[in-house]
PDB file of N, CA and C in Angstrom:
ATOM      1  N   MET A 189      17.846  46.975 -67.908  1.00  0.00           N
ATOM      2  CA  MET A 189      18.122  45.539 -68.201  1.00  0.00           C
ATOM      3  C   MET A 189      17.356  45.829 -69.987  1.00  0.00           C
ATOM      4  N   ASN A 190      17.715  45.123 -70.342  1.00  0.00           N
ATOM      5  CA  ASN A 190      17.100  45.093 -71.977  1.00  0.00           C
ATOM      6  C   ASN A 190      15.542  44.180 -72.120  1.00  0.00           C
ATOM      7  N   ALA A 191      14.916  44.682 -73.069  1.00  0.00           N
ATOM      8  CA  ALA A 191      13.707  44.252 -73.059  1.00  0.00           C
ATOM      9  C   ALA A 191      13.404  42.566 -73.296  1.00  0.00           C
ATOM     10  N   SER A 192      14.989  41.854 -74.066  1.00  0.00           N
ATOM     11  CA  SER A 192      14.551  40.617 -74.380  1.00  0.00           C
ATOM     12  C   SER A 192      15.122  39.977 -73.266  1.00  0.00           C
ATOM     13  N   SER A 193      15.316  40.516 -72.102  1.00  0.00           N
ATOM     14  CA  SER A 193      15.773  39.370 -70.940  1.00  0.00           C
ATOM     15  C   SER A 193      14.335  38.871 -70.254  1.00  0.00           C
ATOM     16  N   ASN A 194      14.992  37.662 -69.967  1.00  0.00           N
ATOM     17  CA  ASN A 194      13.753  36.560 -69.704  1.00  0.00           C
ATOM     18  C   ASN A 194      13.543  37.138 -67.938  1.00  0.00           C
ATOM     19  N   GLU A 195      14.277  37.489 -67.185  1.00  0.00           N
ATOM     20  CA  GLU A 195      14.216  38.362 -65.870  1.00  0.00           C
ATOM     21  C   GLU A 195      12.734  39.035 -65.688  1.00  0.00           C
ATOM     22  N   PRO A 196      12.463  38.598 -64.573  1.00  0.00           N
ATOM     23  CA  PRO A 196      10.895  39.442 -64.446  1.00  0.00           C
ATOM     24  C   PRO A 196      11.544  40.733 -63.783  1.00  0.00           C
ATOM     25  N   ASN A 197      11.013  42.145 -64.412  1.00  0.00           N
ATOM     26  CA  ASN A 197      10.839  43.397 -63.675  1.00  0.00           C
ATOM     27  C   ASN A 197      10.445  43.726 -62.480  1.00  0.00           C
ATOM     28  N   PRO A 198      11.189  43.400 -61.390  1.00  0.00           N
ATOM     29  CA  PRO A 198       9.719  43.752 -60.273  1.00  0.00           C
ATOM     30  C   PRO A 198       9.299  44.754 -59.961  1.00  0.00           C
ATOM     31  N   ILE A 199       9.429  45.954 -60.711  1.00  0.00           N
ATOM     32  CA  ILE A 199       8.683  47.461 -60.570  1.00  0.00           C
ATOM     33  C   ILE A 199       7.703  46.779 -61.699  1.00  0.00           C
ATOM     34  N   ASN A 200       7.558  46.364 -62.587  1.00  0.00           N
ATOM     35  CA  ASN A 200       6.089  46.575 -63.545  1.00  0.00           C
ATOM     36  C   ASN A 200       5.453  45.224 -63.216  1.00  0.00           C
ATOM     37  N   SER A 201       6.137  44.089 -62.852  1.00  0.00           N
ATOM     38  CA  SER A 201       5.415  43.115 -62.240  1.00  0.00           C
ATOM     39  C   SER A 201       4.307  43.780 -60.812  1.00  0.00           C
ATOM     40  N   ALA A 202       4.882  44.292 -60.078  1.00  0.00           N
ATOM     41  CA  ALA A 202       4.072  44.738 -58.652  1.00  0.00           C
ATOM     42  C   ALA A 202       3.193  45.881 -59.389  1.00  0.00           C
ATOM     43  N   ALA A 203       3.210  46.036 -60.175  1.00  0.00           N
ATOM     44  CA  ALA A 203       2.495  47.368 -60.718  1.00  0.00           C
ATOM     45  C   ALA A 203       1.605  46.796 -61.514  1.00  0.00           C
ATOM     46  N   SER A 204       1.397  45.409 -62.506  1.00  0.00           N
ATOM     47  CA  SER A 204       0.390  44.915 -62.880  1.00  0.00           C
ATOM     48  C   SER A 204      -0.463  44.394 -62.059  1.00  0.00           C
ATOM     49  N   THR A 205      -0.062  43.922 -61.123  1.00  0.00           N
ATOM     50  CA  THR A 205      -0.879  43.133 -59.900  1.00  0.00           C
ATOM     51  C   THR A 205      -1.300  43.930 -59.137  1.00  0.00           C
ATOM     52  N   GLY A 206      -0.937  45.145 -58.775  1.00  0.00           N
ATOM     53  CA  GLY A 206      -1.306  46.195 -57.732  1.00  0.00           C
ATOM     54  C   GLY A 206      -0.845  45.459 -55.755  1.00  0.00           C
ATOM     55  N   LEU A 207       0.065  44.695 -56.526  1.00  0.00           N
ATOM     56  CA  LEU A 207       0.549  43.923 -54.916  1.00  0.00           C
ATOM     57  C   LEU A 207       2.024  44.472 -54.819  1.00  0.00           C
ATOM     58  N   THR A 208       2.669  44.294 -53.248  1.00  0.00           N
ATOM     59  CA  THR A 208       3.830  44.514 -53.027  1.00  0.00           C
ATOM     60  C   THR A 208       4.363  43.487 -53.591  1.00  0.00           C
ATOM     61  N   ALA A 209       5.930  43.675 -53.543  1.00  0.00           N
ATOM     62  CA  ALA A 209       6.873  42.873 -54.309  1.00  0.00           C
ATOM     63  C   ALA A 209       7.158  41.690 -53.113  1.00  0.00           C
ATOM     64  N   SER A 210       6.612  41.774 -51.617  1.00  0.00           N
ATOM     65  CA  SER A 210       6.516  40.563 -51.044  1.00  0.00           C
ATOM     66  C   SER A 210       5.504  40.106 -51.510  1.00  0.00           C
ATOM     67  N   ASP A 211       3.951  40.714 -51.219  1.00  0.00           N
ATOM     68  CA  ASP A 211       3.223  39.931 -51.426  1.00  0.00           C
ATOM     69  C   ASP A 211       3.055  38.900 -52.903  1.00  0.00           C
ATOM     70  N   GLU A 212       3.644  39.404 -53.952  1.00  0.00           N
ATOM     71  CA  GLU A 212       3.794  38.973 -55.007  1.00  0.00           C
ATOM     72  C   GLU A 212       4.666  37.568 -54.538  1.00  0.00           C
ATOM     73  N   SER A 213       5.856  37.717 -53.911  1.00  0.00           N
ATOM     74  CA  SER A 213       6.054  36.818 -53.348  1.00  0.00           C
ATOM     75  C   SER A 213       5.359  35.228 -52.786  1.00  0.00           C
ATOM     76  N   ARG A 214       4.260  35.861 -51.821  1.00  0.00           N
ATOM     77  CA  ARG A 214       4.179  35.151 -51.029  1.00  0.00           C
ATOM     78  C   ARG A 214       2.701  34.284 -51.842  1.00  0.00           C
ATOM     79  N   VAL A 215       2.592  35.106 -52.669  1.00  0.00           N
ATOM     80  CA  VAL A 215       1.570  34.291 -53.541  1.00  0.00           C
ATOM     81  C   VAL A 215       2.345  32.985 -54.776  1.00  0.00           C
ATOM     82  N   VAL A 216       3.658  33.211 -55.010  1.00  0.00           N
ATOM     83  CA  VAL A 216       3.973  32.736 -55.628  1.00  0.00           C
ATOM     84  C   VAL A 216       4.562  31.244 -54.813  1.00  0.00           C
ATOM     85  N   GLU A 217       4.520  31.556 -53.428  1.00  0.00           N
ATOM     86  CA  GLU A 217       4.759  30.511 -52.545  1.00  0.00           C
ATOM     87  C   GLU A 217       3.397  29.627 -52.169  1.00  0.00           C
ATOM     88  N   MET A 218       2.174  30.149 -52.026  1.00  0.00           N
ATOM     89  CA  MET A 218       1.113  29.643 -51.851  1.00  0.00           C
ATOM     90  C   MET A 218       1.135  29.135 -52.879  1.00  0.00           C
ATOM     91  N   ALA A 219       1.173  29.347 -54.436  1.00  0.00           N
ATOM     92  CA  ALA A 219       0.625  29.117 -55.390  1.00  0.00           C
ATOM     93  C   ALA A 219       1.706  27.806 -55.705  1.00  0.00           C
ATOM     94  N   TRP A 220       2.365  27.491 -55.521  1.00  0.00           N
ATOM     95  CA  TRP A 220       3.485  26.433 -55.387  1.00  0.00           C
ATOM     96  C   TRP A 220       3.293  25.293 -54.458  1.00  0.00           C
ATOM     97  N   GLU A 221       2.856  25.773 -53.302  1.00  0.00           N
ATOM     98  CA  GLU A 221       2.271  24.231 -52.404  1.00  0.00           C
ATOM     99  C   GLU A 221       1.371  23.813 -53.133  1.00  0.00           C
ATOM    100  N   ASP A 222       1.490  22.715 -53.142  1.00  0.00           N
ATOM    101  CA  ASP A 222       0.565  21.774 -53.772  1.00  0.00           C
ATOM    102  C   ASP A 222      -1.385  21.834 -52.822  1.00  0.00           C
ATOM    103  N   ARG A 223      -0.732  22.134 -51.163  1.00  0.00           N
ATOM    104  CA  ARG A 223      -2.132  21.847 -50.641  1.00  0.00           C
ATOM    105  C   ARG A 223      -2.823  23.486 -50.383  1.00  0.00           C
ATOM    106  N   THR A 224      -2.196  24.520 -50.890  1.00  0.00           N
ATOM    107  CA  THR A 224      -3.051  25.590 -50.933  1.00  0.00           C
ATOM    108  C   THR A 224      -3.813  25.885 -52.086  1.00  0.00           C
ATOM    109  N   PRO A 225      -5.454  26.035 -51.865  1.00  0.00           N
ATOM    110  CA  PRO A 225      -6.174  26.387 -52.955  1.00  0.00           C
ATOM    111  C   PRO A 225      -5.968  27.513 -53.771  1.00  0.00           C
ATOM    112  N   PHE A 226      -6.674  27.402 -54.804  1.00  0.00           N
ATOM    113  CA  PHE A 226      -6.517  28.615 -55.408  1.00  0.00           C
ATOM    114  C   PHE A 226      -7.275  30.016 -55.153  1.00  0.00           C
ATOM    115  N   GLU A 227      -8.389  29.138 -54.194  1.00  0.00           N
ATOM    116  CA  GLU A 227      -9.299  30.122 -53.384  1.00  0.00           C
ATOM    117  C   GLU A 227      -9.037  31.117 -52.247  1.00  0.00           C
ATOM    118  N   ALA A 228      -8.329  29.752 -51.541  1.00  0.00           N
ATOM    119  CA  ALA A 228      -7.472  30.914 -50.687  1.00  0.00           C
ATOM    120  C   ALA A 228      -6.462  31.743 -50.936  1.00  0.00           C
ATOM    121  N   ILE A 229      -5.972  31.867 -52.100  1.00  0.00           N
ATOM    122  CA  ILE A 229      -5.353  33.097 -52.850  1.00  0.00           C
ATOM    123  C   ILE A 229      -5.977  33.810 -52.512  1.00  0.00           C
ATOM    124  N   GLU A 230      -6.974  33.610 -53.595  1.00  0.00           N
ATOM    125  CA  GLU A 230      -7.936  34.753 -54.277  1.00  0.00           C
ATOM    126  C   GLU A 230      -8.602  35.515 -52.958  1.00  0.00           C
ATOM    127  N   GLN A 231      -9.209  34.781 -51.669  1.00  0.00           N
ATOM    128  CA  GLN A 231      -9.256  35.154 -50.681  1.00  0.00           C
ATOM    129  C   GLN A 231      -8.838  36.000 -49.794  1.00  0.00           C
ATOM    130  N   LEU A 232      -7.543  36.018 -50.058  1.00  0.00           N
ATOM    131  CA  LEU A 232      -6.110  36.785 -49.645  1.00  0.00           C
ATOM    132  C   LEU A 232      -5.458  37.862 -50.349  1.00  0.00           C
ATOM    133  N   PHE A 233      -5.240  37.535 -51.293  1.00  0.00           N
ATOM    134  CA  PHE A 233      -4.877  38.699 -52.270  1.00  0.00           C
ATOM    135  C   PHE A 233      -5.622  39.085 -53.534  1.00  0.00           C
ATOM    136  N   THR A 234      -7.177  38.832 -54.002  1.00  0.00           N
ATOM    137  CA  THR A 234      -8.096  38.928 -54.590  1.00  0.00           C
ATOM    138  C   THR A 234      -7.200  39.223 -56.406  1.00  0.00           C
ATOM    139  N   LEU A 235      -6.653  37.059 -56.374  1.00  0.00           N
ATOM    140  CA  LEU A 235      -6.219  37.289 -57.380  1.00  0.00           C
ATOM    141  C   LEU A 235      -7.237  36.067 -57.996  1.00  0.00           C
ATOM    142  N   ASN A 236      -7.609  36.152 -58.954  1.00  0.00           N
ATOM    143  CA  ASN A 236      -8.252  34.556 -59.404  1.00  0.00           C
ATOM    144  C   ASN A 236      -7.448  33.344 -59.907  1.00  0.00           C
ATOM    145  N   GLU A 237      -7.777  32.174 -60.302  1.00  0.00           N
ATOM    146  CA  GLU A 237      -6.660  30.987 -60.829  1.00  0.00           C
ATOM    147  C   GLU A 237      -6.462  31.804 -61.817  1.00  0.00           C
ATOM    148  N   SER A 238      -6.794  32.428 -62.912  1.00  0.00           N
ATOM    149  CA  SER A 238      -6.250  32.591 -64.331  1.00  0.00           C
ATOM    150  C   SER A 238      -5.545  33.937 -63.750  1.00  0.00           C
ATOM    151  N   ALA A 239      -5.461  34.992 -62.808  1.00  0.00           N
ATOM    152  CA  ALA A 239      -4.814  36.074 -62.529  1.00  0.00           C
ATOM    153  C   ALA A 239      -3.154  35.635 -62.346  1.00  0.00           C
ATOM    154  N   VAL A 240      -3.103  34.580 -61.292  1.00  0.00           N
ATOM    155  CA  VAL A 240      -2.246  33.403 -60.405  1.00  0.00           C
ATOM    156  C   VAL A 240      -1.291  32.704 -61.529  1.00  0.00           C
ATOM    157  N   ILE A 241      -2.107  32.637 -62.577  1.00  0.00           N
ATOM    158  CA  ILE A 241      -1.257  31.682 -63.617  1.00  0.00           C
ATOM    159  C   ILE A 241      -0.434  32.900 -64.481  1.00  0.00           C
ATOM    160  N   VAL A 242      -0.934  33.797 -64.644  1.00  0.00           N
ATOM    161  CA  VAL A 242      -0.039  34.804 -65.259  1.00  0.00           C
ATOM    162  C   VAL A 242       0.886  35.555 -64.711  1.00  0.00           C
ATOM    163  N   LEU A 243       0.260  35.637 -63.311  1.00  0.00           N
ATOM    164  CA  LEU A 243       1.986  35.847 -61.999  1.00  0.00           C
ATOM    165  C   LEU A 243       2.805  34.735 -62.148  1.00  0.00           C
ATOM    166  N   MET A 244       2.590  33.763 -62.267  1.00  0.00           N
ATOM    167  CA  MET A 244       3.464  32.162 -62.090  1.00  0.00           C
ATOM    168  C   MET A 244       4.486  32.014 -63.488  1.00  0.00           C
ATOM    169  N   ARG A 245       3.538  32.511 -64.680  1.00  0.00           N
ATOM    170  CA  ARG A 245       4.259  32.842 -65.508  1.00  0.00           C
ATOM    171  C   ARG A 245       5.396  33.644 -65.431  1.00  0.00           C
ATOM    172  N   ARG A 246       4.920  35.107 -65.403  1.00  0.00           N
ATOM    173  CA  ARG A 246       5.680  36.175 -65.509  1.00  0.00           C
ATOM    174  C   ARG A 246       7.152  36.136 -64.178  1.00  0.00           C
ATOM    175  N   GLN A 247       6.613  35.068 -62.817  1.00  0.00           N
ATOM    176  CA  GLN A 247       7.857  35.369 -62.361  1.00  0.00           C
ATOM    177  C   GLN A 247       8.405  34.202 -62.177  1.00  0.00           C
ATOM    178  N   LEU A 248       8.222  32.778 -62.996  1.00  0.00           N
ATOM    179  CA  LEU A 248       9.091  31.742 -62.843  1.00  0.00           C
ATOM    180  C   LEU A 248       9.791  31.648 -64.021  1.00  0.00           C
ATOM    181  N   LYS A 249      11.012  30.802 -64.198  1.00  0.00           N
ATOM    182  CA  LYS A 249      11.874  30.441 -65.472  1.00  0.00           C
ATOM    183  C   LYS A 249      10.722  29.761 -66.555  1.00  0.00           C
ATOM    184  N   PRO A 250      10.646  29.443 -67.424  1.00  0.00           N
ATOM    185  CA  PRO A 250       9.675  29.061 -68.084  1.00  0.00           C
ATOM    186  C   PRO A 250       9.941  27.639 -67.924  1.00  0.00           C
ATOM    187  N   ARG A 251      10.597  26.687 -68.168  1.00  0.00           N
ATOM    188  CA  ARG A 251      10.540  25.489 -67.514  1.00  0.00           C
ATOM    189  C   ARG A 251      10.295  25.032 -65.948  1.00  0.00           C
ATOM    190  N   SER A 252      10.117  25.818 -65.111  1.00  0.00           N
ATOM    191  CA  SER A 252       9.506  26.119 -63.943  1.00  0.00           C
ATOM    192  C   SER A 252       7.717  26.072 -64.093  1.00  0.00           C
ATOM    193  N   PHE A 253       7.535  27.229 -65.015  1.00  0.00           N
ATOM    194  CA  PHE A 253       6.067  27.410 -65.227  1.00  0.00           C
ATOM    195  C   PHE A 253       6.084  26.264 -65.575  1.00  0.00           C
ATOM    196  N   ARG A 254       6.262  25.784 -66.736  1.00  0.00           N
ATOM    197  CA  ARG A 254       5.770  24.588 -67.354  1.00  0.00           C
ATOM    198  C   ARG A 254       5.358  23.005 -66.452  1.00  0.00           C
ATOM    199  N   LEU A 255       6.756  23.269 -65.673  1.00  0.00           N
ATOM    200  CA  LEU A 255       6.431  21.738 -64.791  1.00  0.00           C
ATOM    201  C   LEU A 255       5.318  22.169 -63.332  1.00  0.00           C
ATOM    202  N   TRP A 256       5.308  23.544 -63.465  1.00  0.00           N
ATOM    203  CA  TRP A 256       4.194  24.044 -61.883  1.00  0.00           C
ATOM    204  C   TRP A 256       2.529  23.321 -62.833  1.00  0.00           C
ATOM    205  N   ARG A 257       2.793  24.633 -64.037  1.00  0.00           N
ATOM    206  CA  ARG A 257       1.397  24.308 -64.683  1.00  0.00           C
ATOM    207  C   ARG A 257       0.944  22.383 -64.583  1.00  0.00           C
ATOM    208  N   GLN A 258       2.308  21.500 -64.990  1.00  0.00           N
ATOM    209  CA  GLN A 258       1.499  20.138 -65.350  1.00  0.00           C
ATOM    210  C   GLN A 258       1.307  19.284 -63.766  1.00  0.00           C
ATOM    211  N   ARG A 259       2.277  20.234 -62.946  1.00  0.00           N
ATOM    212  CA  ARG A 259       1.640  19.828 -61.427  1.00  0.00           C
ATOM    213  C   ARG A 259       0.179  20.095 -60.892  1.00  0.00           C
ATOM    214  N   VAL A 260       0.065  21.388 -61.094  1.00  0.00           N
ATOM    215  CA  VAL A 260      -0.840  21.419 -60.043  1.00  0.00           C
ATOM    216  C   VAL A 260      -2.318  21.654 -61.538  1.00  0.00           C
ATOM    217  N   THR A 261      -2.621  21.309 -62.451  1.00  0.00           N
ATOM    218  CA  THR A 261      -3.342  20.843 -63.405  1.00  0.00           C
ATOM    219  C   THR A 261      -3.834  20.144 -63.140  1.00  0.00           C
ATOM    220  N   GLY A 262      -5.043  19.763 -62.855  1.00  0.00           N
ATOM    221  CA  GLY A 262      -6.258  18.663 -62.215  1.00  0.00           C
ATOM    222  C   GLY A 262      -6.339  18.418 -60.966  1.00  0.00           C
ATOM    223  N   ARG A 263      -4.885  19.137 -60.023  1.00  0.00           N
ATOM    224  CA  ARG A 263      -4.690  18.591 -58.563  1.00  0.00           C
ATOM    225  C   ARG A 263      -6.042  18.845 -58.012  1.00  0.00           C
ATOM    226  N   LYS A 264      -6.554  17.680 -57.328  1.00  0.00           N
ATOM    227  CA  LYS A 264      -7.396  18.088 -56.767  1.00  0.00           C
ATOM    228  C   LYS A 264      -7.123  19.321 -55.053  1.00  0.00           C
ATOM    229  N   THR A 265      -6.283  19.604 -54.663  1.00  0.00           N
ATOM    230  CA  THR A 265      -5.957  19.857 -53.404  1.00  0.00           C
ATOM    231  C   THR A 265      -5.966  21.275 -53.717  1.00  0.00           C
ATOM    232  N   LYS A 266      -5.716  21.645 -55.369  1.00  0.00           N
ATOM    233  CA  LYS A 266      -6.000  22.634 -55.726  1.00  0.00           C
ATOM    234  C   LYS A 266      -6.948  23.934 -55.656  1.00  0.00           C
ATOM    235  N   HIS A 267      -8.018  23.133 -55.992  1.00  0.00           N
ATOM    236  CA  HIS A 267      -9.915  23.851 -55.763  1.00  0.00           C
ATOM    237  C   HIS A 267     -10.331  23.100 -54.773  1.00  0.00           C
ATOM    238  N   LEU A 268     -11.013  24.087 -54.157  1.00  0.00           N
ATOM    239  CA  LEU A 268     -11.887  23.879 -52.768  1.00  0.00           C
ATOM    240  C   LEU A 268     -13.100  22.812 -53.353  1.00  0.00           C
ATOM    241  N   HIS A 269     -13.808  23.283 -55.029  1.00  0.00           N
ATOM    242  CA  HIS A 269     -14.685  22.393 -54.882  1.00  0.00           C
ATOM    243  C   HIS A 269     -14.514  20.598 -55.411  1.00  0.00           C
ATOM    244  N   LEU A 270     -13.004  20.324 -55.389  1.00  0.00           N
ATOM    245  CA  LEU A 270     -12.919  18.963 -56.039  1.00  0.00           C
ATOM    246  C   LEU A 270     -12.584  18.574 -54.585  1.00  0.00           C
ATOM    247  N   ARG A 271     -11.862  19.222 -53.636  1.00  0.00           N
ATOM    248  CA  ARG A 271     -10.770  18.778 -52.204  1.00  0.00           C
ATOM    249  C   ARG A 271     -12.199  18.386 -51.274  1.00  0.00           C
ATOM    250  N   SER A 272     -11.682  16.986 -51.003  1.00  0.00           N
ATOM    251  CA  SER A 272     -12.480  16.691 -49.805  1.00  0.00           C
ATOM    252  C   SER A 272     -12.698  16.734 -49.148  1.00  0.00           C
ATOM    253  N   GLN A 273     -13.937  16.431 -48.454  1.00  0.00           N
ATOM    254  CA  GLN A 273     -14.768  17.168 -47.412  1.00  0.00           C
ATOM    255  C   GLN A 273     -13.994  17.253 -46.003  1.00  0.00           C
ATOM    256  N   ASP A 274     -13.335  16.162 -46.163  1.00  0.00           N
ATOM    257  CA  ASP A 274     -12.429  15.718 -44.861  1.00  0.00           C
ATOM    258  C   ASP A 274     -11.284  16.626 -44.647  1.00  0.00           C
ATOM    259  N   VAL A 275     -11.324  17.287 -45.449  1.00  0.00           N
ATOM    260  CA  VAL A 275      -9.610  18.446 -45.189  1.00  0.00           C
ATOM    261  C   VAL A 275     -10.142  19.155 -45.329  1.00  0.00           C
ATOM    262  N   SER A 276     -10.115  20.023 -44.194  1.00  0.00           N
ATOM    263  CA  SER A 276     -10.526  21.464 -43.399  1.00  0.00           C
ATOM    264  C   SER A 276      -9.292  22.448 -43.690  1.00  0.00           C
ATOM    265  N   ARG A 277      -8.007  22.416 -43.961  1.00  0.00           N
ATOM    266  CA  ARG A 277      -7.188  22.894 -44.042  1.00  0.00           C
ATOM    267  C   ARG A 277      -6.054  23.291 -44.782  1.00  0.00           C
ATOM    268  N   ALA A 278      -5.046  23.924 -45.152  1.00  0.00           N
ATOM    269  CA  ALA A 278      -4.109  23.558 -46.563  1.00  0.00           C
ATOM    270  C   ALA A 278      -2.648  23.399 -46.183  1.00  0.00           C
ATOM    271  N   TYR A 279      -2.700  23.187 -44.873  1.00  0.00           N
ATOM    272  CA  TYR A 279      -1.308  22.391 -44.525  1.00  0.00           C
ATOM    273  C   TYR A 279      -1.682  20.768 -43.689  1.00  0.00           C
ATOM    274  N   CYS A 280      -0.352  20.017 -43.971  1.00  0.00           N
ATOM    275  CA  CYS A 280      -0.252  18.853 -43.046  1.00  0.00           C
ATOM    276  C   CYS A 280      -0.049  19.336 -41.896  1.00  0.00           C
ATOM    277  N   PRO A 281      -1.180  18.606 -40.729  1.00  0.00           N
ATOM    278  CA  PRO A 281      -1.096  19.127 -39.201  1.00  0.00           C
ATOM    279  C   PRO A 281       0.711  18.964 -38.795  1.00  0.00           C
ATOM    280  N   THR A 282       1.619  17.886 -39.348  1.00  0.00           N
ATOM    281  CA  THR A 282       3.056  18.118 -38.970  1.00  0.00           C
ATOM    282  C   THR A 282       4.061  19.032 -39.588  1.00  0.00           C
ATOM    283  N   GLN A 283       3.253  19.847 -40.485  1.00  0.00           N
ATOM    284  CA  GLN A 283       3.659  20.664 -41.242  1.00  0.00           C
ATOM    285  C   GLN A 283       4.601  22.210 -40.165  1.00  0.00           C
ATOM    286  N   TYR A 284       3.801  22.010 -38.880  1.00  0.00           N
ATOM    287  CA  TYR A 284       4.448  23.185 -38.583  1.00  0.00           C
ATOM    288  C   TYR A 284       4.376  22.897 -36.826  1.00  0.00           C
ATOM    289  N   LYS A 285       5.783  22.478 -36.682  1.00  0.00           N
ATOM    290  CA  LYS A 285       5.995  21.625 -35.554  1.00  0.00           C
ATOM    291  C   LYS A 285       5.909  22.756 -34.038  1.00  0.00           C
ATOM    292  N   ARG A 286       5.674  22.347 -33.242  1.00  0.00           N
ATOM    293  CA  ARG A 286       5.818  23.340 -31.818  1.00  0.00           C
ATOM    294  C   ARG A 286       6.544  22.511 -30.828  1.00  0.00           C
TER     295      ARG A 286
END
C-alpha cells in the first residue's frame, strides 16, 4: 500500500490508539450511533471525544467523516450533560426485540 492511499492501515491505526482492530470497529459503531454519548465510549475504551474524532477521521472516508461531524456537532444525545434527565439509557426501548 502506498503512502498516498486514503485507505486506513489497520496495523498503524490500532497501534496508535492501543486498541485492537475489533475494539476500534466497535468505537466507530458507537460513535456513529446518535444515542451513544461520547462519555460511554470514554468509559469503555478510555478515548475522550477528541480521540474519537481523530479515530473517526482516520477510519471513515473524508465525505463520510464530514457528514458524521455535521450530524453529531451540538447533538444533545452525544453528550450526557446536554441530555435530558429522562433518558437513562443509550438505546431505544424497541431497539432490541426479544
